[in-house]
Amino acid sequence: MLILHCPHCDRMVDETDLHPGGEAHLKRHGPEADAEAFENYLFMRENPKGVHFERWRHVYGCGKWFLAARNTATLEVYGTYPAQTHQPPQTIRDTITERQPGWAWGDFR
Amino acid sequence: MSEPVSALRGRATSGSVQVSDMGLQGMISLRCDLSFGKLKALSKDLVGAPVPALREAQVRNDRAALWMSPDELLFLMPHTEVDDALSRIAKAMKDQHHLALDVSDARALLRVEGPFAREVIAKLAPVDLHPDVFGPGQVLRTRLGQIAAAFWMTDAQTFQVICFRSVAHYAFDLLEASAKAGPVGHFPRGT
Ligand SMILES: [Zn+2]
């Protein structure tokens, strides 16, 4: 059972109050993109055992989206931040580095 | 004209924690930038209370202003005053991007009252309801069993619960079952 901090409500929220929204920090490639970029955008996802970045929606609460950095193997949560954030905040990256030195995820490390 | 009725038609239980339908309740959902200056006077005008801050419930007798999300408030008032309130909102929010909607008849309002009311709710919702964490003046939006609900306390033994009208009977049955099952003894009684 996950308990995540909703940055909009500023309180801890149970997983059953949330709706998962898949991978975070996806860059959208529209109809003008070439076939490979579009395929990557639509179908290709990270599937890490370890550090991961996800989208979650506080669906039974404020209804807002936020992002979470957590570990898929240990279930440790490194932090959450608003969905209007293009990159994981430095404080969260530092927390991850402290716990998982040398981590990498997509272009982030 | 059709006669408006609440979904639960005044249903009520007896017992040491009572669950009851609160009948028709005017409710207006207002979505806008909550830092908009004129909102203060508007909230005062509609419910006689300041704009609720994060997770706050500003309750004044049969009126209230509830914090719903970073850009949403819910105003409660007598059912007959909703039309007038909507026009006052339109006036105050003129030229300001907003959405005000009468949701009175889309919802149900219930009351749970008695010495272990806190436990009746706590058994059904995945939230921390310890008296040190949650009390009068706050509002929570979460789940009761399988449905979305919002609730707040008007005193140490009384909760008011909002849910969608279509699931009002489910909410009532659930709260009634939780009340009938009795206290757990986890929280001090009457808090
Ligand atoms: Zn939230």
PDB file of C-alpha atoms and ligand atoms in Angstrom:
ATOM      1  CA  MET A   1       0.000   0.000   0.000  1.00  0.00           C
ATOM      2  CA  LEU A   2       1.377   3.360  -1.066  1.00  0.00           C
ATOM      3  CA  ILE A   3       0.797   6.566   0.860  1.00  0.00           C
ATOM      4  CA  LEU A   4       1.733   9.649  -1.157  1.00  0.00           C
ATOM      5  CA  HIS A   5       1.822  13.332  -0.248  1.00  0.00           C
ATOM      6  CA  CYS A   6      -0.607  15.349  -2.399  1.00  0.00           C
ATOM      7  CA  PRO A   7       1.202  18.656  -3.035  1.00  0.00           C
ATOM      8  CA  HIS A   8      -2.133  20.396  -3.705  1.00  0.00           C
ATOM      9  CA  CYS A   9      -3.898  19.289  -0.502  1.00  0.00           C
ATOM     10  CA  ASP A  10      -0.642  19.180   1.481  1.00  0.00           C
ATOM     11  CA  ARG A  11      -1.600  15.945   3.197  1.00  0.00           C
ATOM     12  CA  MET A  12      -0.742  12.246   3.020  1.00  0.00           C
ATOM     13  CA  VAL A  13      -3.141  10.358   0.773  1.00  0.00           C
ATOM     14  CA  ASP A  14      -3.858   6.663   0.642  1.00  0.00           C
ATOM     15  CA  GLU A  15      -3.311   4.839  -2.654  1.00  0.00           C
ATOM     16  CA  THR A  16      -7.024   3.985  -2.831  1.00  0.00           C
ATOM     17  CA  ASP A  17      -7.835   7.730  -2.973  1.00  0.00           C
ATOM     18  CA  LEU A  18      -5.573   8.041  -6.020  1.00  0.00           C
ATOM     19  CA  HIS A  19      -5.663   7.036  -9.658  1.00  0.00           C
ATOM     20  CA  PRO A  20      -2.417   6.044 -11.405  1.00  0.00           C
ATOM     21  CA  GLY A  21      -1.582   7.938 -14.594  1.00  0.00           C
ATOM     22  CA  GLY A  22       1.442   6.041 -15.890  1.00  0.00           C
ATOM     23  CA  GLU A  23       4.896   7.380 -16.616  1.00  0.00           C
ATOM     24  CA  ALA A  24       5.799  10.986 -15.800  1.00  0.00           C
ATOM     25  CA  HIS A  25       7.729  13.501 -17.905  1.00  0.00           C
ATOM     26  CA  LEU A  26       6.574  12.136 -21.279  1.00  0.00           C
ATOM     27  CA  LYS A  27       7.233  14.509 -24.145  1.00  0.00           C
ATOM     28  CA  ARG A  28       4.287  14.562 -26.494  1.00  0.00           C
ATOM     29  CA  HIS A  29       4.951  13.913 -30.171  1.00  0.00           C
ATOM     30  CA  GLY A  30       2.034  14.933 -32.356  1.00  0.00           C
ATOM     31  CA  PRO A  31       0.884  13.957 -35.881  1.00  0.00           C
ATOM     32  CA  GLU A  32       3.775  15.893 -37.448  1.00  0.00           C
ATOM     33  CA  ALA A  33       6.379  13.745 -35.727  1.00  0.00           C
ATOM     34  CA  ASP A  34       8.143  10.975 -37.628  1.00  0.00           C
ATOM     35  CA  ALA A  35       6.825   7.447 -37.171  1.00  0.00           C
ATOM     36  CA  GLU A  36       9.507   6.320 -34.746  1.00  0.00           C
ATOM     37  CA  ALA A  37       9.145   9.305 -32.417  1.00  0.00           C
ATOM     38  CA  PHE A  38       5.384   8.897 -32.446  1.00  0.00           C
ATOM     39  CA  GLU A  39       5.633   5.172 -31.709  1.00  0.00           C
ATOM     40  CA  ASN A  40       8.042   5.888 -28.852  1.00  0.00           C
ATOM     41  CA  TYR A  41       5.692   8.470 -27.429  1.00  0.00           C
ATOM     42  CA  LEU A  42       2.652   6.221 -27.668  1.00  0.00           C
ATOM     43  CA  PHE A  43       4.011   2.853 -26.657  1.00  0.00           C
ATOM     44  CA  MET A  44       7.554   2.752 -25.362  1.00  0.00           C
ATOM     45  CA  ARG A  45       7.786   3.115 -21.586  1.00  0.00           C
ATOM     46  CA  GLU A  46      10.416   2.826 -18.923  1.00  0.00           C
ATOM     47  CA  ASN A  47       9.939  -0.320 -16.890  1.00  0.00           C
ATOM     48  CA  PRO A  48      12.562  -0.008 -14.205  1.00  0.00           C
ATOM     49  CA  LYS A  49      13.268  -2.152 -11.205  1.00  0.00           C
ATOM     50  CA  GLY A  50      14.230   0.754  -8.971  1.00  0.00           C
ATOM     51  CA  VAL A  51      13.884   4.517  -9.328  1.00  0.00           C
ATOM     52  CA  HIS A  52      10.760   5.529 -11.237  1.00  0.00           C
ATOM     53  CA  PHE A  53       8.757   8.696 -11.957  1.00  0.00           C
ATOM     54  CA  GLU A  54       4.982   8.446 -12.197  1.00  0.00           C
ATOM     55  CA  ARG A  55       1.836  10.541 -12.627  1.00  0.00           C
ATOM     56  CA  TRP A  56      -0.910  10.238 -10.049  1.00  0.00           C
ATOM     57  CA  ARG A  57      -4.278  11.910  -9.764  1.00  0.00           C
ATOM     58  CA  HIS A  58      -5.884  12.686  -6.403  1.00  0.00           C
ATOM     59  CA  VAL A  59      -9.157  11.471  -7.824  1.00  0.00           C
ATOM     60  CA  TYR A  60     -11.228  11.131  -4.628  1.00  0.00           C
ATOM     61  CA  GLY A  61      -9.825  14.375  -3.247  1.00  0.00           C
ATOM     62  CA  CYS A  62      -8.853  17.611  -4.988  1.00  0.00           C
ATOM     63  CA  GLY A  63      -8.950  16.010  -8.442  1.00  0.00           C
ATOM     64  CA  LYS A  64      -5.505  17.372  -9.325  1.00  0.00           C
ATOM     65  CA  TRP A  65      -2.560  15.614 -10.939  1.00  0.00           C
ATOM     66  CA  PHE A  66       0.850  15.383  -9.339  1.00  0.00           C
ATOM     67  CA  LEU A  67       4.109  13.514  -9.953  1.00  0.00           C
ATOM     68  CA  ALA A  68       5.854  11.040  -7.705  1.00  0.00           C
ATOM     69  CA  ALA A  69       9.423   9.776  -7.533  1.00  0.00           C
ATOM     70  CA  ARG A  70       9.584   6.345  -5.960  1.00  0.00           C
ATOM     71  CA  ASN A  71      11.299   2.986  -6.058  1.00  0.00           C
ATOM     72  CA  THR A  72       9.419   0.126  -7.704  1.00  0.00           C
ATOM     73  CA  ALA A  73      11.483  -2.492  -5.908  1.00  0.00           C
ATOM     74  CA  THR A  74      11.584  -1.157  -2.346  1.00  0.00           C
ATOM     75  CA  LEU A  75       8.396   0.979  -2.538  1.00  0.00           C
ATOM     76  CA  GLU A  76      10.360   3.830  -0.969  1.00  0.00           C
ATOM     77  CA  VAL A  77       8.887   7.215  -1.902  1.00  0.00           C
ATOM     78  CA  TYR A  78      11.464   9.942  -2.606  1.00  0.00           C
ATOM     79  CA  GLY A  79       8.952  12.736  -2.971  1.00  0.00           C
ATOM     80  CA  THR A  80       6.027  14.186  -4.894  1.00  0.00           C
ATOM     81  CA  TYR A  81       5.698  17.445  -6.818  1.00  0.00           C
ATOM     82  CA  PRO A  82       3.096  19.297  -8.918  1.00  0.00           C
ATOM     83  CA  ALA A  83       2.380  18.020 -12.424  1.00  0.00           C
ATOM     84  CA  GLN A  84       3.316  21.418 -13.887  1.00  0.00           C
ATOM     85  CA  THR A  85       6.990  20.531 -13.408  1.00  0.00           C
ATOM     86  CA  HIS A  86       9.013  19.568 -16.460  1.00  0.00           C
ATOM     87  CA  GLN A  87      11.871  17.937 -14.590  1.00  0.00           C
ATOM     88  CA  PRO A  88      12.215  16.307 -11.181  1.00  0.00           C
ATOM     89  CA  PRO A  89      13.142  19.094  -8.702  1.00  0.00           C
ATOM     90  CA  GLN A  90      16.787  19.116  -7.594  1.00  0.00           C
ATOM     91  CA  THR A  91      15.849  18.374  -3.960  1.00  0.00           C
ATOM     92  CA  ILE A  92      14.167  15.155  -5.073  1.00  0.00           C
ATOM     93  CA  ARG A  93      17.107  14.194  -7.287  1.00  0.00           C
ATOM     94  CA  ASP A  94      19.430  14.777  -4.320  1.00  0.00           C
ATOM     95  CA  THR A  95      17.270  12.569  -2.115  1.00  0.00           C
ATOM     96  CA  ILE A  96      17.386   9.797  -4.715  1.00  0.00           C
ATOM     97  CA  THR A  97      21.164  10.137  -5.122  1.00  0.00           C
ATOM     98  CA  GLU A  98      21.567   9.808  -1.369  1.00  0.00           C
ATOM     99  CA  ARG A  99      19.558   6.573  -1.365  1.00  0.00           C
ATOM    100  CA  GLN A 100      20.522   5.158  -4.783  1.00  0.00           C
ATOM    101  CA  PRO A 101      23.932   6.555  -5.863  1.00  0.00           C
ATOM    102  CA  GLY A 102      24.431   6.416  -9.630  1.00  0.00           C
ATOM    103  CA  TRP A 103      20.724   6.158 -10.464  1.00  0.00           C
ATOM    104  CA  ALA A 104      19.520   7.032 -13.962  1.00  0.00           C
ATOM    105  CA  TRP A 105      16.060   7.272 -15.493  1.00  0.00           C
ATOM    106  CA  GLY A 106      15.582   8.381 -19.082  1.00  0.00           C
ATOM    107  CA  ASP A 107      17.663  11.545 -19.387  1.00  0.00           C
ATOM    108  CA  PHE A 108      17.588  12.218 -15.662  1.00  0.00           C
ATOM    109  CA  ARG A 109      20.307  11.253 -13.225  1.00  0.00           C
TER     110      ARG A 109
ATOM    111  CA  MET B   1     -43.570  23.405 -11.011  1.00  0.00           C
ATOM    112  CA  SER B   2     -42.204  20.148  -9.680  1.00  0.00           C
ATOM    113  CA  GLU B   3     -41.608  19.908  -5.949  1.00  0.00           C
ATOM    114  CA  PRO B   4     -37.905  19.429  -5.109  1.00  0.00           C
ATOM    115  CA  VAL B   5     -37.211  16.499  -2.766  1.00  0.00           C
ATOM    116  CA  SER B   6     -34.013  15.099  -1.304  1.00  0.00           C
ATOM    117  CA  ALA B   7     -32.883  11.632  -2.410  1.00  0.00           C
ATOM    118  CA  LEU B   8     -33.296  10.192   1.084  1.00  0.00           C
ATOM    119  CA  ARG B   9     -36.673  11.815   1.838  1.00  0.00           C
ATOM    120  CA  GLY B  10     -35.872  12.469   5.472  1.00  0.00           C
ATOM    121  CA  ARG B  11     -34.564   8.978   6.251  1.00  0.00           C
ATOM    122  CA  ALA B  12     -33.108   8.671   9.772  1.00  0.00           C
ATOM    123  CA  THR B  13     -31.880   5.968  12.117  1.00  0.00           C
ATOM    124  CA  SER B  14     -32.080   5.770  15.875  1.00  0.00           C
ATOM    125  CA  GLY B  15     -29.260   4.528  18.078  1.00  0.00           C
ATOM    126  CA  SER B  16     -26.419   6.075  19.990  1.00  0.00           C
ATOM    127  CA  VAL B  17     -24.921   7.350  16.728  1.00  0.00           C
ATOM    128  CA  GLN B  18     -27.691   8.554  14.451  1.00  0.00           C
ATOM    129  CA  VAL B  19     -27.532   8.867  10.698  1.00  0.00           C
ATOM    130  CA  SER B  20     -30.005  11.261   9.154  1.00  0.00           C
ATOM    131  CA  ASP B  21     -30.869  12.939   5.880  1.00  0.00           C
ATOM    132  CA  MET B  22     -30.428  16.681   6.163  1.00  0.00           C
ATOM    133  CA  GLY B  23     -32.949  17.307   3.414  1.00  0.00           C
ATOM    134  CA  LEU B  24     -32.688  19.931   0.717  1.00  0.00           C
ATOM    135  CA  GLN B  25     -29.469  21.897   0.862  1.00  0.00           C
ATOM    136  CA  GLY B  26     -28.407  24.688  -1.453  1.00  0.00           C
ATOM    137  CA  MET B  27     -24.897  24.071  -2.780  1.00  0.00           C
ATOM    138  CA  ILE B  28     -22.931  26.168  -5.222  1.00  0.00           C
ATOM    139  CA  SER B  29     -19.625  25.044  -6.641  1.00  0.00           C
ATOM    140  CA  LEU B  30     -17.358  27.970  -7.509  1.00  0.00           C
ATOM    141  CA  ARG B  31     -14.188  27.434  -9.492  1.00  0.00           C
ATOM    142  CA  CYS B  32     -11.812  30.362  -9.893  1.00  0.00           C
ATOM    143  CA  ASP B  33      -8.489  31.782  -8.777  1.00  0.00           C
ATOM    144  CA  LEU B  34      -8.960  31.664  -4.995  1.00  0.00           C
ATOM    145  CA  SER B  35      -6.618  34.620  -4.499  1.00  0.00           C
ATOM    146  CA  PHE B  36      -9.034  36.911  -6.371  1.00  0.00           C
ATOM    147  CA  GLY B  37      -9.532  39.929  -4.100  1.00  0.00           C
ATOM    148  CA  LYS B  38     -13.298  40.294  -4.355  1.00  0.00           C
ATOM    149  CA  LEU B  39     -13.791  36.701  -3.195  1.00  0.00           C
ATOM    150  CA  LYS B  40     -13.449  37.802   0.445  1.00  0.00           C
ATOM    151  CA  ALA B  41     -16.440  40.115   0.290  1.00  0.00           C
ATOM    152  CA  LEU B  42     -18.386  37.562  -1.754  1.00  0.00           C
ATOM    153  CA  SER B  43     -17.849  34.786   0.792  1.00  0.00           C
ATOM    154  CA  LYS B  44     -18.825  37.151   3.582  1.00  0.00           C
ATOM    155  CA  ASP B  45     -21.951  38.128   1.667  1.00  0.00           C
ATOM    156  CA  LEU B  46     -23.012  34.537   0.843  1.00  0.00           C
ATOM    157  CA  VAL B  47     -22.260  32.673   4.065  1.00  0.00           C
ATOM    158  CA  GLY B  48     -20.988  35.280   6.521  1.00  0.00           C
ATOM    159  CA  ALA B  49     -17.539  33.731   6.668  1.00  0.00           C
ATOM    160  CA  PRO B  50     -14.080  34.368   5.221  1.00  0.00           C
ATOM    161  CA  VAL B  51     -12.747  32.452   2.215  1.00  0.00           C
ATOM    162  CA  PRO B  52     -11.664  29.054   3.549  1.00  0.00           C
ATOM    163  CA  ALA B  53      -7.927  28.405   3.412  1.00  0.00           C
ATOM    164  CA  LEU B  54      -6.396  25.041   2.486  1.00  0.00           C
ATOM    165  CA  ARG B  55      -8.657  22.176   3.741  1.00  0.00           C
ATOM    166  CA  GLU B  56     -10.697  24.602   5.814  1.00  0.00           C
ATOM    167  CA  ALA B  57     -14.441  24.487   6.501  1.00  0.00           C
ATOM    168  CA  GLN B  58     -15.937  27.854   7.459  1.00  0.00           C
ATOM    169  CA  VAL B  59     -19.289  26.888   8.982  1.00  0.00           C
ATOM    170  CA  ARG B  60     -21.896  29.440  10.095  1.00  0.00           C
ATOM    171  CA  ASN B  61     -25.141  27.735  11.225  1.00  0.00           C
ATOM    172  CA  ASP B  62     -26.859  26.479   8.044  1.00  0.00           C
ATOM    173  CA  ARG B  63     -24.275  28.123   5.795  1.00  0.00           C
ATOM    174  CA  ALA B  64     -20.720  27.187   5.001  1.00  0.00           C
ATOM    175  CA  ALA B  65     -17.811  27.793   2.673  1.00  0.00           C
ATOM    176  CA  LEU B  66     -15.715  24.684   2.099  1.00  0.00           C
ATOM    177  CA  TRP B  67     -12.274  24.346   0.497  1.00  0.00           C
ATOM    178  CA  MET B  68     -12.601  21.724  -2.235  1.00  0.00           C
ATOM    179  CA  SER B  69      -9.357  22.082  -4.191  1.00  0.00           C
ATOM    180  CA  PRO B  70      -6.781  24.795  -4.983  1.00  0.00           C
ATOM    181  CA  ASP B  71      -9.281  26.389  -7.394  1.00  0.00           C
ATOM    182  CA  GLU B  72     -12.641  25.289  -6.047  1.00  0.00           C
ATOM    183  CA  LEU B  73     -14.948  26.277  -3.181  1.00  0.00           C
ATOM    184  CA  LEU B  74     -18.331  24.904  -2.195  1.00  0.00           C
ATOM    185  CA  PHE B  75     -20.846  27.310  -0.695  1.00  0.00           C
ATOM    186  CA  LEU B  76     -23.744  25.924   1.360  1.00  0.00           C
ATOM    187  CA  MET B  77     -26.906  27.926   1.964  1.00  0.00           C
ATOM    188  CA  PRO B  78     -30.652  27.408   2.220  1.00  0.00           C
ATOM    189  CA  HIS B  79     -32.014  25.701  -0.911  1.00  0.00           C
ATOM    190  CA  THR B  80     -34.340  28.611  -1.723  1.00  0.00           C
ATOM    191  CA  GLU B  81     -31.466  31.131  -1.827  1.00  0.00           C
ATOM    192  CA  VAL B  82     -29.415  29.512  -4.567  1.00  0.00           C
ATOM    193  CA  ASP B  83     -30.762  31.513  -7.524  1.00  0.00           C
ATOM    194  CA  ASP B  84     -30.185  34.789  -5.723  1.00  0.00           C
ATOM    195  CA  ALA B  85     -26.693  33.681  -4.642  1.00  0.00           C
ATOM    196  CA  LEU B  86     -25.791  32.749  -8.220  1.00  0.00           C
ATOM    197  CA  SER B  87     -26.675  36.214  -9.451  1.00  0.00           C
ATOM    198  CA  ARG B  88     -24.639  37.778  -6.659  1.00  0.00           C
ATOM    199  CA  ILE B  89     -21.688  35.596  -7.627  1.00  0.00           C
ATOM    200  CA  ALA B  90     -22.062  36.591 -11.273  1.00  0.00           C
ATOM    201  CA  LYS B  91     -22.004  40.233 -10.239  1.00  0.00           C
ATOM    202  CA  ALA B  92     -18.990  39.916  -7.924  1.00  0.00           C
ATOM    203  CA  MET B  93     -17.024  37.763 -10.392  1.00  0.00           C
ATOM    204  CA  LYS B  94     -17.827  39.903 -13.421  1.00  0.00           C
ATOM    205  CA  ASP B  95     -14.838  40.036 -15.801  1.00  0.00           C
ATOM    206  CA  GLN B  96     -13.071  37.385 -13.709  1.00  0.00           C
ATOM    207  CA  HIS B  97     -12.659  33.905 -15.196  1.00  0.00           C
ATOM    208  CA  HIS B  98     -14.839  31.592 -13.099  1.00  0.00           C
ATOM    209  CA  LEU B  99     -17.447  28.853 -13.103  1.00  0.00           C
ATOM    210  CA  ALA B 100     -20.362  28.923 -10.656  1.00  0.00           C
ATOM    211  CA  LEU B 101     -22.771  26.020 -10.702  1.00  0.00           C
ATOM    212  CA  ASP B 102     -25.851  25.080  -8.718  1.00  0.00           C
ATOM    213  CA  VAL B 103     -25.098  21.497  -7.621  1.00  0.00           C
ATOM    214  CA  SER B 104     -27.780  21.339  -4.901  1.00  0.00           C
ATOM    215  CA  ASP B 105     -29.849  18.651  -6.576  1.00  0.00           C
ATOM    216  CA  ALA B 106     -26.850  16.623  -7.699  1.00  0.00           C
ATOM    217  CA  ARG B 107     -25.843  15.899  -4.126  1.00  0.00           C
ATOM    218  CA  ALA B 108     -27.098  14.578  -0.816  1.00  0.00           C
ATOM    219  CA  LEU B 109     -26.230  15.876   2.644  1.00  0.00           C
ATOM    220  CA  LEU B 110     -26.262  13.532   5.646  1.00  0.00           C
ATOM    221  CA  ARG B 111     -25.558  13.974   9.327  1.00  0.00           C
ATOM    222  CA  VAL B 112     -23.801  11.480  11.574  1.00  0.00           C
ATOM    223  CA  GLU B 113     -24.195  12.396  15.216  1.00  0.00           C
ATOM    224  CA  GLY B 114     -23.305  10.679  18.475  1.00  0.00           C
ATOM    225  CA  PRO B 115     -20.516   9.804  20.902  1.00  0.00           C
ATOM    226  CA  PHE B 116     -18.546   7.590  18.467  1.00  0.00           C
ATOM    227  CA  ALA B 117     -19.442   9.395  15.208  1.00  0.00           C
ATOM    228  CA  ARG B 118     -15.720   9.809  14.538  1.00  0.00           C
ATOM    229  CA  GLU B 119     -15.266   6.041  14.472  1.00  0.00           C
ATOM    230  CA  VAL B 120     -18.349   5.496  12.307  1.00  0.00           C
ATOM    231  CA  ILE B 121     -16.638   7.594   9.620  1.00  0.00           C
ATOM    232  CA  ALA B 122     -13.088   6.405  10.327  1.00  0.00           C
ATOM    233  CA  LYS B 123     -14.081   2.773   9.662  1.00  0.00           C
ATOM    234  CA  LEU B 124     -15.111   3.715   6.114  1.00  0.00           C
ATOM    235  CA  ALA B 125     -12.503   6.228   4.947  1.00  0.00           C
ATOM    236  CA  PRO B 126      -8.752   5.751   4.251  1.00  0.00           C
ATOM    237  CA  VAL B 127      -7.760   8.886   6.180  1.00  0.00           C
ATOM    238  CA  ASP B 128      -6.284   9.734   9.556  1.00  0.00           C
ATOM    239  CA  LEU B 129      -9.207  10.904  11.704  1.00  0.00           C
ATOM    240  CA  HIS B 130      -7.383  11.131  15.019  1.00  0.00           C
ATOM    241  CA  PRO B 131      -8.755  14.093  17.017  1.00  0.00           C
ATOM    242  CA  ASP B 132      -5.262  15.669  16.945  1.00  0.00           C
ATOM    243  CA  VAL B 133      -5.311  15.576  13.142  1.00  0.00           C
ATOM    244  CA  PHE B 134      -8.915  16.259  12.146  1.00  0.00           C
ATOM    245  CA  GLY B 135     -11.568  18.303  13.882  1.00  0.00           C
ATOM    246  CA  PRO B 136     -14.160  21.053  13.489  1.00  0.00           C
ATOM    247  CA  GLY B 137     -13.014  23.716  11.031  1.00  0.00           C
ATOM    248  CA  GLN B 138     -11.518  21.263   8.552  1.00  0.00           C
ATOM    249  CA  VAL B 139     -12.957  19.464   5.540  1.00  0.00           C
ATOM    250  CA  LEU B 140     -11.819  16.238   3.904  1.00  0.00           C
ATOM    251  CA  ARG B 141     -12.591  14.880   0.467  1.00  0.00           C
ATOM    252  CA  THR B 142     -12.034  11.160   0.295  1.00  0.00           C
ATOM    253  CA  ARG B 143     -13.800   7.837  -0.049  1.00  0.00           C
ATOM    254  CA  LEU B 144     -16.531   6.249   2.063  1.00  0.00           C
ATOM    255  CA  GLY B 145     -16.492   2.577   1.141  1.00  0.00           C
ATOM    256  CA  GLN B 146     -16.760   2.667  -2.637  1.00  0.00           C
ATOM    257  CA  ILE B 147     -17.965   6.228  -3.196  1.00  0.00           C
ATOM    258  CA  ALA B 148     -16.517   9.730  -3.211  1.00  0.00           C
ATOM    259  CA  ALA B 149     -17.560  11.873  -0.248  1.00  0.00           C
ATOM    260  CA  ALA B 150     -16.661  15.063   1.566  1.00  0.00           C
ATOM    261  CA  PHE B 151     -17.168  15.586   5.271  1.00  0.00           C
ATOM    262  CA  TRP B 152     -16.567  18.079   8.034  1.00  0.00           C
ATOM    263  CA  MET B 153     -17.391  18.312  11.735  1.00  0.00           C
ATOM    264  CA  THR B 154     -19.748  20.871  13.237  1.00  0.00           C
ATOM    265  CA  ASP B 155     -18.818  19.831  16.791  1.00  0.00           C
ATOM    266  CA  ALA B 156     -16.890  17.038  18.506  1.00  0.00           C
ATOM    267  CA  GLN B 157     -19.686  14.504  17.947  1.00  0.00           C
ATOM    268  CA  THR B 158     -21.228  15.592  14.652  1.00  0.00           C
ATOM    269  CA  PHE B 159     -20.169  15.033  11.055  1.00  0.00           C
ATOM    270  CA  GLN B 160     -21.862  16.322   7.948  1.00  0.00           C
ATOM    271  CA  VAL B 161     -21.314  14.239   4.838  1.00  0.00           C
ATOM    272  CA  ILE B 162     -21.843  15.159   1.190  1.00  0.00           C
ATOM    273  CA  CYS B 163     -22.060  12.569  -1.574  1.00  0.00           C
ATOM    274  CA  PHE B 164     -23.577  12.335  -5.034  1.00  0.00           C
ATOM    275  CA  ARG B 165     -27.358  12.048  -5.067  1.00  0.00           C
ATOM    276  CA  SER B 166     -27.217   8.823  -7.098  1.00  0.00           C
ATOM    277  CA  VAL B 167     -25.338   7.038  -4.294  1.00  0.00           C
ATOM    278  CA  ALA B 168     -27.172   8.625  -1.350  1.00  0.00           C
ATOM    279  CA  HIS B 169     -28.809   5.349  -0.319  1.00  0.00           C
ATOM    280  CA  TYR B 170     -25.496   3.497  -0.495  1.00  0.00           C
ATOM    281  CA  ALA B 171     -23.902   6.181   1.714  1.00  0.00           C
ATOM    282  CA  PHE B 172     -26.785   6.013   4.181  1.00  0.00           C
ATOM    283  CA  ASP B 173     -26.762   2.194   4.370  1.00  0.00           C
ATOM    284  CA  LEU B 174     -22.992   2.190   4.795  1.00  0.00           C
ATOM    285  CA  LEU B 175     -23.047   4.772   7.603  1.00  0.00           C
ATOM    286  CA  GLU B 176     -25.979   3.013   9.251  1.00  0.00           C
ATOM    287  CA  ALA B 177     -24.135  -0.331   9.175  1.00  0.00           C
ATOM    288  CA  SER B 178     -20.994   1.272  10.569  1.00  0.00           C
ATOM    289  CA  ALA B 179     -23.001   2.917  13.371  1.00  0.00           C
ATOM    290  CA  LYS B 180     -24.889  -0.317  14.169  1.00  0.00           C
ATOM    291  CA  ALA B 181     -21.619  -2.256  14.384  1.00  0.00           C
ATOM    292  CA  GLY B 182     -20.749  -0.043  17.339  1.00  0.00           C
ATOM    293  CA  PRO B 183     -17.630   1.724  18.555  1.00  0.00           C
ATOM    294  CA  VAL B 184     -14.142   0.346  18.042  1.00  0.00           C
ATOM    295  CA  GLY B 185     -12.674   2.083  21.064  1.00  0.00           C
ATOM    296  CA  HIS B 186      -9.762   3.495  19.080  1.00  0.00           C
ATOM    297  CA  PHE B 187     -10.532   7.186  19.677  1.00  0.00           C
ATOM    298  CA  PRO B 188     -11.665   8.653  23.011  1.00  0.00           C
ATOM    299  CA  ARG B 189     -15.484   8.854  23.112  1.00  0.00           C
ATOM    300  CA  GLY B 190     -17.108  12.191  22.401  1.00  0.00           C
ATOM    301  CA  THR B 191     -14.153  13.622  20.509  1.00  0.00           C
TER     302      THR B 191
HETATM  303 ZN    ZN C   1      -5.101  16.545  -3.402  1.00  0.00          ZN
END
